[in-house]
Short mmCIF file of C-alpha atoms in Angstrom, two decimals:
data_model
loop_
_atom_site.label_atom_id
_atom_site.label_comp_id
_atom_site.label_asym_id
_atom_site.label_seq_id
_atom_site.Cartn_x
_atom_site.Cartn_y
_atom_site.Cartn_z
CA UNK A 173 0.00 0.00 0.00
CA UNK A 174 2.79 2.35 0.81
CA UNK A 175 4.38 1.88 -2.14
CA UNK A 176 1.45 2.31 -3.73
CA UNK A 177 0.66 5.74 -2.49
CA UNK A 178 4.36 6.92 -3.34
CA UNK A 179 4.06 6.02 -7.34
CA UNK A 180 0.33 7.73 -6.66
CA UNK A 181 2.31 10.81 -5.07
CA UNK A 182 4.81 10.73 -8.09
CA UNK A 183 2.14 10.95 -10.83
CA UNK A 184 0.14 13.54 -9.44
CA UNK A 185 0.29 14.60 -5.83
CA UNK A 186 -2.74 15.68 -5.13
CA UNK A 187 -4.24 12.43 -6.01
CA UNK A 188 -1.88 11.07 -3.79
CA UNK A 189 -2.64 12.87 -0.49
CA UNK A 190 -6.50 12.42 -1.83
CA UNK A 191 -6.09 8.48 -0.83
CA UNK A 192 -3.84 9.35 2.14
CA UNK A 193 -6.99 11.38 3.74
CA UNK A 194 -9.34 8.43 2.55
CA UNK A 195 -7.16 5.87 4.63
CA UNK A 196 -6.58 8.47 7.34
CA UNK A 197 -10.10 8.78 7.70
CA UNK A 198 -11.22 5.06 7.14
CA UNK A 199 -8.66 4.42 10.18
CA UNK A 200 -10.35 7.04 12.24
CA UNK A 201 -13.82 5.47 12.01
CA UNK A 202 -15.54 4.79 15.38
CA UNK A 203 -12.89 6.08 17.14
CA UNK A 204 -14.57 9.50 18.03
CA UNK A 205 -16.04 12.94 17.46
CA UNK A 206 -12.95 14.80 19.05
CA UNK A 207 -10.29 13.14 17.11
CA UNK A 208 -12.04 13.19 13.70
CA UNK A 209 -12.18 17.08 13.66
CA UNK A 210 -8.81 17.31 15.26
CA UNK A 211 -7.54 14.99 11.92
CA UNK A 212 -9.76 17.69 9.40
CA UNK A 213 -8.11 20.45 11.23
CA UNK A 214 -4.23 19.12 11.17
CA UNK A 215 -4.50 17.72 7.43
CA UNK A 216 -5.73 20.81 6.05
CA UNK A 217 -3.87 23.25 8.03
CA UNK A 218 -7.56 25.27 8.93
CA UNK A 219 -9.83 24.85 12.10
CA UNK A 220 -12.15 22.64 12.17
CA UNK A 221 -15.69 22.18 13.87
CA UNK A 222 -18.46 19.75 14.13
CA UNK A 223 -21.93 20.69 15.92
CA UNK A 224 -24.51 18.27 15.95
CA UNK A 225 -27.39 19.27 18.36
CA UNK A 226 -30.21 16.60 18.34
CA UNK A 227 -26.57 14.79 20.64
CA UNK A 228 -25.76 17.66 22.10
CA UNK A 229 -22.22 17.71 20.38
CA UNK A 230 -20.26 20.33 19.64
CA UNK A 231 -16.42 20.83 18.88
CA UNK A 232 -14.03 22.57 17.27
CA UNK A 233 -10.33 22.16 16.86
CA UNK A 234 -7.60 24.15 16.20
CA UNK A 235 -4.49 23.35 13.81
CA UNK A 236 -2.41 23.41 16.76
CA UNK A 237 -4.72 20.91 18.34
CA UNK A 238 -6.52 22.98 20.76
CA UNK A 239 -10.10 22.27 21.34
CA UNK A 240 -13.26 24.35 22.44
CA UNK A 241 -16.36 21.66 23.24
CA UNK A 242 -18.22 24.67 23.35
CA UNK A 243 -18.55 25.63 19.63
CA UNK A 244 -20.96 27.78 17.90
CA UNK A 245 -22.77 27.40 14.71
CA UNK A 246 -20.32 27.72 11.26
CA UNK A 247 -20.36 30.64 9.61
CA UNK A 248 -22.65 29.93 6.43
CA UNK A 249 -19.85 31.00 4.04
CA UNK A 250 -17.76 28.16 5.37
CA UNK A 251 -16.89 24.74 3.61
CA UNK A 252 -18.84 22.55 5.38
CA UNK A 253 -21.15 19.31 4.74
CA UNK A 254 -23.90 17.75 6.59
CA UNK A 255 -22.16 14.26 8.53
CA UNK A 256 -23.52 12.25 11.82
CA UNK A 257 -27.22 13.06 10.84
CA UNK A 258 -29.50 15.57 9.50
CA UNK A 259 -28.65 18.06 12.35
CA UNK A 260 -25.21 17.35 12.01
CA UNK A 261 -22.37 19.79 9.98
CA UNK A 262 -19.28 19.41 9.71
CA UNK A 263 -16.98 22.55 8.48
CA UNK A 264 -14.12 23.90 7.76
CA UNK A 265 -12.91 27.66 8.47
CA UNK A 266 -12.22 29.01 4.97
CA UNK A 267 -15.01 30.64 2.54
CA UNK A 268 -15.84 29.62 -0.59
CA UNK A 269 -15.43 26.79 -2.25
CA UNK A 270 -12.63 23.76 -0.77
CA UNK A 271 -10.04 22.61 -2.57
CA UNK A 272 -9.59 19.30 -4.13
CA UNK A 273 -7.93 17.62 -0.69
CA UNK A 274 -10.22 20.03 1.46
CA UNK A 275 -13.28 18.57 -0.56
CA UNK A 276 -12.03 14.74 0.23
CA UNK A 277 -11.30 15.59 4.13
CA UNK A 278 -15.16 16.87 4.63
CA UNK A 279 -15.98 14.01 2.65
CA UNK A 280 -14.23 11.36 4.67
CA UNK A 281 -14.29 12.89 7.85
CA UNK A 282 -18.50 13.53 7.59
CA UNK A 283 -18.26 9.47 6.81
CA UNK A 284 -16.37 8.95 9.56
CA UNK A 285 -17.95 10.87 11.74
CA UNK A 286 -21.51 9.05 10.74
CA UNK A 287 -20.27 5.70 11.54
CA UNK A 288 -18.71 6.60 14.71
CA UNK A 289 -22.42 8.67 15.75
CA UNK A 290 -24.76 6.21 14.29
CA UNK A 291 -22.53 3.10 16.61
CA UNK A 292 -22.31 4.98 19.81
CA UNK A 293 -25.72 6.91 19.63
CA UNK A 294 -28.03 6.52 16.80
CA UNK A 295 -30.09 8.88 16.91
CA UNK A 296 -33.33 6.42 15.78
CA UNK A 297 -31.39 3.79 18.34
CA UNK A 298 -32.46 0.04 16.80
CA UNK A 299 -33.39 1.10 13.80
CA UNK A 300 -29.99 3.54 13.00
CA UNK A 301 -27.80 0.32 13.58
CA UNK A 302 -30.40 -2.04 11.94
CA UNK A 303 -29.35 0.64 8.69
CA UNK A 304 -25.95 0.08 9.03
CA UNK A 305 -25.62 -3.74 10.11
CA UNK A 306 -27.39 -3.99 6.10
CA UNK A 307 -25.56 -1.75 4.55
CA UNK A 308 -23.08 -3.02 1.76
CA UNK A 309 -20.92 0.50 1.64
CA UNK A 310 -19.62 -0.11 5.41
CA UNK A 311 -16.97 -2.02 6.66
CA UNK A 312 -17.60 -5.46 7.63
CA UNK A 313 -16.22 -4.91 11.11
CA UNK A 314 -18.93 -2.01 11.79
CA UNK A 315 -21.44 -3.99 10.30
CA UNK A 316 -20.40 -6.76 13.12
CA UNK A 317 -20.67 -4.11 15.47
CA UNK A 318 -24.31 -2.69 14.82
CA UNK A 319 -25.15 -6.56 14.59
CA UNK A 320 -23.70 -7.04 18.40
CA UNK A 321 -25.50 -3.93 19.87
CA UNK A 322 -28.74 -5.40 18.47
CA UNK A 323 -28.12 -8.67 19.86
CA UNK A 324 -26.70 -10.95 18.05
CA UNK A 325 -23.47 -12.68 17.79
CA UNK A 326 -20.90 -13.24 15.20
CA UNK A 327 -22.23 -17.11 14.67
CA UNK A 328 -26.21 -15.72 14.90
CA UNK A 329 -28.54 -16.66 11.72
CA UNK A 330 -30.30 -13.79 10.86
CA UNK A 331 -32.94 -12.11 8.17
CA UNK A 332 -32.76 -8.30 7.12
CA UNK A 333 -36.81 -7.56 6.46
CA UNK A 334 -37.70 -4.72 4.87
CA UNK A 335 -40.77 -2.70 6.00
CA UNK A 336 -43.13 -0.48 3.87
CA UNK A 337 -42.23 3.11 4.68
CA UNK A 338 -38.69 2.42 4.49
CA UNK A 339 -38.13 1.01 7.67
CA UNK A 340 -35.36 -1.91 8.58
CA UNK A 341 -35.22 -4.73 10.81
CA UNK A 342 -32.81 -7.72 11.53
CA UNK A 343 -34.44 -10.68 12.95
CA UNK A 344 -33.17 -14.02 14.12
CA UNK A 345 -34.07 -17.00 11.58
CA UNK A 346 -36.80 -18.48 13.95
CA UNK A 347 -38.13 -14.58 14.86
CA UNK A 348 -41.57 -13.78 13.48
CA UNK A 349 -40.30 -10.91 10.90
CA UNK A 350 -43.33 -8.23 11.18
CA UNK A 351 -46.53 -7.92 13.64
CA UNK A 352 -48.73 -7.96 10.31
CA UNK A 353 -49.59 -4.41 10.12
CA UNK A 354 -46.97 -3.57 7.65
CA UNK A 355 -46.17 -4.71 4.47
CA UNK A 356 -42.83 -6.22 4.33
CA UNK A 357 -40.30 -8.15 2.35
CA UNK A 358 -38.28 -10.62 4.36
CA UNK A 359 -34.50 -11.24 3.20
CA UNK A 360 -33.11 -15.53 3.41
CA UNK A 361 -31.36 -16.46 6.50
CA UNK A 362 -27.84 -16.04 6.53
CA UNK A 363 -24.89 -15.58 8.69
CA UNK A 364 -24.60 -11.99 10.03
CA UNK A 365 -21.75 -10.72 7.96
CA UNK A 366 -24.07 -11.74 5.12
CA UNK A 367 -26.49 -9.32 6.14
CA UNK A 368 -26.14 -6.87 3.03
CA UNK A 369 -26.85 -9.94 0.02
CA UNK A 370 -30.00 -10.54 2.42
CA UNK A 371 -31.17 -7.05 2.65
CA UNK A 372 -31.32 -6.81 -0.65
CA UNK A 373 -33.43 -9.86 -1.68
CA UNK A 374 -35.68 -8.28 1.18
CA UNK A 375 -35.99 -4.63 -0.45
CA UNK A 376 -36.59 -6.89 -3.86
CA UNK A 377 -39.43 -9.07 -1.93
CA UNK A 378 -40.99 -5.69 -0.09
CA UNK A 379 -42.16 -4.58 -4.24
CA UNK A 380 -43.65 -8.12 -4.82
CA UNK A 381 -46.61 -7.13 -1.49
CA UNK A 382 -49.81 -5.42 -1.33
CA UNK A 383 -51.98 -4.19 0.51
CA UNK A 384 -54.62 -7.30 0.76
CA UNK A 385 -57.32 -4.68 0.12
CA UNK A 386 -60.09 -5.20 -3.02
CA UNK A 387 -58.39 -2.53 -4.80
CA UNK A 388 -54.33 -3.71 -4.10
CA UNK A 389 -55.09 -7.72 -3.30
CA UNK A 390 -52.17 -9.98 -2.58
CA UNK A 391 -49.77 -11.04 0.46
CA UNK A 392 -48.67 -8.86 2.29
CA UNK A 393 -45.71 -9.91 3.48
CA UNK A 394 -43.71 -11.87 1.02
CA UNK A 395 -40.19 -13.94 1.90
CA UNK A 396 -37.63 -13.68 -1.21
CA UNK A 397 -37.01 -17.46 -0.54
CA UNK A 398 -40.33 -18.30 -1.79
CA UNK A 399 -40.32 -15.98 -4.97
CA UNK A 400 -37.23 -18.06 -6.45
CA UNK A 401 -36.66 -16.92 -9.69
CA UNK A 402 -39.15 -14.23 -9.60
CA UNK A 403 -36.82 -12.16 -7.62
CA UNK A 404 -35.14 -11.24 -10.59
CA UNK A 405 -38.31 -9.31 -12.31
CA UNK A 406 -37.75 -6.64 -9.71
CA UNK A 407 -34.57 -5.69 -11.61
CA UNK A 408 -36.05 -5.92 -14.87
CA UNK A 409 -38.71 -3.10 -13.89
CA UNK A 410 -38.27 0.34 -13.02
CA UNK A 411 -39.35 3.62 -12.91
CA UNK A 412 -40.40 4.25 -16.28
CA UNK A 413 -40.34 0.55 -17.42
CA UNK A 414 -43.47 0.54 -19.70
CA UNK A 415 -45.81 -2.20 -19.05
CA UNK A 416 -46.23 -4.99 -20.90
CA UNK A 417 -49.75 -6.35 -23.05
CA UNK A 418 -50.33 -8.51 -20.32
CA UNK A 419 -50.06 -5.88 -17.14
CA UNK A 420 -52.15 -3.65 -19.29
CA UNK A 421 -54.74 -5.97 -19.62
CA UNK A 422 -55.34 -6.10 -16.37
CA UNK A 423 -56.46 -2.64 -16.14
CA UNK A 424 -60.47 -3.31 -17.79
CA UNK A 425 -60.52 -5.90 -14.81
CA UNK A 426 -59.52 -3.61 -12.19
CA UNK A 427 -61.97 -0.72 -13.55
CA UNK A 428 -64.75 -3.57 -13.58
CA UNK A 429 -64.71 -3.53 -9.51
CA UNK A 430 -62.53 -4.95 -6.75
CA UNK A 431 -64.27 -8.47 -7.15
CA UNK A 432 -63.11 -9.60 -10.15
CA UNK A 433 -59.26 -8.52 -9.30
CA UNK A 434 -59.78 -10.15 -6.03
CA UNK A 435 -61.06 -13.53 -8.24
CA UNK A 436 -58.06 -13.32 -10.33
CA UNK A 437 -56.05 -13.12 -7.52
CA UNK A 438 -57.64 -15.97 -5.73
CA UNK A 439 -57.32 -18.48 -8.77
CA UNK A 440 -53.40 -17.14 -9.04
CA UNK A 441 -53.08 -18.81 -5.57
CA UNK A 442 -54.98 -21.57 -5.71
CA UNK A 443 -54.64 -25.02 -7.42
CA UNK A 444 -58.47 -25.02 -8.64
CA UNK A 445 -61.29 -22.79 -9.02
CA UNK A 446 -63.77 -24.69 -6.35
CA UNK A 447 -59.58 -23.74 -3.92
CA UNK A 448 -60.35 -20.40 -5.17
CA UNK A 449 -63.83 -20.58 -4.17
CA UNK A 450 -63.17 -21.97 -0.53
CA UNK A 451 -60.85 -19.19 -0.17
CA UNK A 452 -63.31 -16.49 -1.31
CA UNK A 453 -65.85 -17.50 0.88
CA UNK A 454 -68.37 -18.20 -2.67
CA UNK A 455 -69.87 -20.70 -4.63
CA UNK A 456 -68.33 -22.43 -7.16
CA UNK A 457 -70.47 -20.90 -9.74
CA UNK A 458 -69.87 -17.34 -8.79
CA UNK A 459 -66.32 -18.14 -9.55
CA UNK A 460 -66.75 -19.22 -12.34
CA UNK A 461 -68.97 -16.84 -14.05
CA UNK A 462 -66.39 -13.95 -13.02
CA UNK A 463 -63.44 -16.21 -14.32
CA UNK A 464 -65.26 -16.37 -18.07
CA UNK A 465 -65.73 -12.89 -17.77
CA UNK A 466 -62.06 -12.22 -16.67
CA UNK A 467 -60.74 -14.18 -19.31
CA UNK A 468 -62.78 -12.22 -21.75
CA UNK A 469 -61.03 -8.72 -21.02
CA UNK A 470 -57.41 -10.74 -20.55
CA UNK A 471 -57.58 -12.24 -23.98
CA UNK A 472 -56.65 -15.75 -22.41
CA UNK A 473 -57.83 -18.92 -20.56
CA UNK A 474 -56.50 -18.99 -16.92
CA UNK A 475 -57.89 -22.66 -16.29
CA UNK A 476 -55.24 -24.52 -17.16
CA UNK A 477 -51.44 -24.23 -16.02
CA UNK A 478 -49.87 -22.08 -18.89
CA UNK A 479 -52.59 -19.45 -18.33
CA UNK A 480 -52.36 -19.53 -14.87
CA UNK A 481 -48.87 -18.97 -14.58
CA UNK A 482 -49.09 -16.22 -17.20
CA UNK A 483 -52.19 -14.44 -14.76
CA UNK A 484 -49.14 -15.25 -11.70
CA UNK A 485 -46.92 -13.35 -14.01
CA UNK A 486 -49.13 -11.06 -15.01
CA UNK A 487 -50.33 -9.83 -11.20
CA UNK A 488 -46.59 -9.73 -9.75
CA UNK A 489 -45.28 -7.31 -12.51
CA UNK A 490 -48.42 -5.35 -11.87
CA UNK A 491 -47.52 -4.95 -7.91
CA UNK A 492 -43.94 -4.28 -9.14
CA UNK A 493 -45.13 -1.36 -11.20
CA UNK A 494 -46.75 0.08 -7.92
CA UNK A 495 -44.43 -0.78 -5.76
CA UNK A 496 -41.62 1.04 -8.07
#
């Protein structure tokens, strides 16, 4: 690595001491408010400050390394950058616009300074180190961290579950994931340092819910293991992602009322219409009255197992679109 950073240096020195502040800083994470803005201060020769006041945290430093834990807001012509948390910012004493190095220190030290805050005291407390225990961009041994102050050891099987509203939990394998008045998407099991690869199969699963209403029927709560395969349609459609025949058909049966959606639906799920009509709660004829006239706006039989599977298709796409 050092030798590295001296052929960096060679080339073009301000690249160079751009990756010296990145692994100065990446060192410095966790370690502490007081010593991250002391490290912005002596690297870039100006003072320093960080005020955060939902933690009642504020600091400045010196270049000589003197420190008043008494600081006042930054002046608004500053360089600074929001770090720690929304109430958090984290500046540096010159005005106008920073430098190329300046620019990397606010940038690495706000990091810093959010991994140390959100460790020692998240401001949303379970939930803040639920965030980063899933979260891909931090370092594995601050991901093991968050994943001890929630509970669970190093050898722990675990699910990352992701909740409507943008919410995020970490449950133990046996753990019911949600109290059922959420939507949610449910990640596999996996070992805790695994946590990110099942996060995301849970934000993939949270798109494939609904509501359960007549208007938005389906499960709603949905575990990526079951989805197999399917889990990869949620990449394939995005904002923008025009739908295809089949999604579109389904809009003449959704304008036709909530019933007929909710029919569809229950013949998705079920291996036969009288299933479908157990499920319902209706006779067998009902069913199938609003299945022939279904089939009429679709433009295809969902009796048999190609059509079903294409009205399966059909009705997950459609809660990916809404889900988006």
């Amino acid at each position: 690595m050092r030798e590295l950073l001296g052929r960096i240096t060679a080339l073009d020195p301000e690249a160079g001491a751009a990756v010296r502040v990145i692994t100065y800083f990446d060192a410095l994470a966790g370690t502490g408010v007081e010593p991250i803005v002391r490290g912005a201060a002596v690297l870039t020769g100006l003072p320093a400050g960080f005020v955060d006041r939902s933690r009642a945290v504020a600091v400045r430093v010196a270049p000589d390394g003197s420190v008043d834990r008494a600081a006042a807001d930054p002046d608004p012509s500053w360089c600074s950058v929001r770090g720690g948390s929304v109430d958090g910012v984290l500046w540096l004493e010159r005005s106008g616009e920073p430098g190329p190095v300046e620019a990397v220190v606010l940038e690495r030290a706000s990091a810093a300074l959010r991994v140390h805050l959100e460790l020692t005291a998240p401001a949303g407390g379970g939930e803040e180190l639920a965030k980063m225990a899933v979260d891909s961009r931090v370092a594995e041994s601050v991901r093991g961290r968050a994943a001890r102050r929630l509970g669970f050891g190093a050898r722990a099987r675990v699910r990352a579950v992701a909740v409507s509203g943008g919410a995020v939990r970490v449950v133990t394998a046996s753990e019911e994931p949600v109290d059922g008045a959420s939507r949610a998407g449910v990640g596999p099991e996996v070992d805790v340092s695994d946590l990110p690869e099942s996060w995301e199969d849970a934000a993939r699963a949270l798109r494939f819910t609904a509501e359960g209403t007549g208007a938005d029927p389906g499960p709603r709560v949905v575990r990526a293991e079951e989805l197999g395969g399917l889990l990869l349609l949620a990449d394939a459609v995005g904002p923008g992602w025009e739908p295809v025949p089949d999604v579109a058909a389904l809009e003449p049966v959704e304008r036709d009322g909530v019933a007929l959606l909710e029919t569809l639906e229950a013949v998705a799920a079920a291996p036969s219409l009288r299933a479908a009509a157990a499920a319902l709660g209706v006779h067998h004829s009902t069913i199938q009255e609003g299945v022939g006239r279904a089939e009429r706006m679709l433009g295809w039989s969902v009796r048999d197992v190609p059509g079903r599977l294409r009205l399966q298709v059909a009705l997950a796409l459609r809660r990916l679109h809404r889900n988006v």
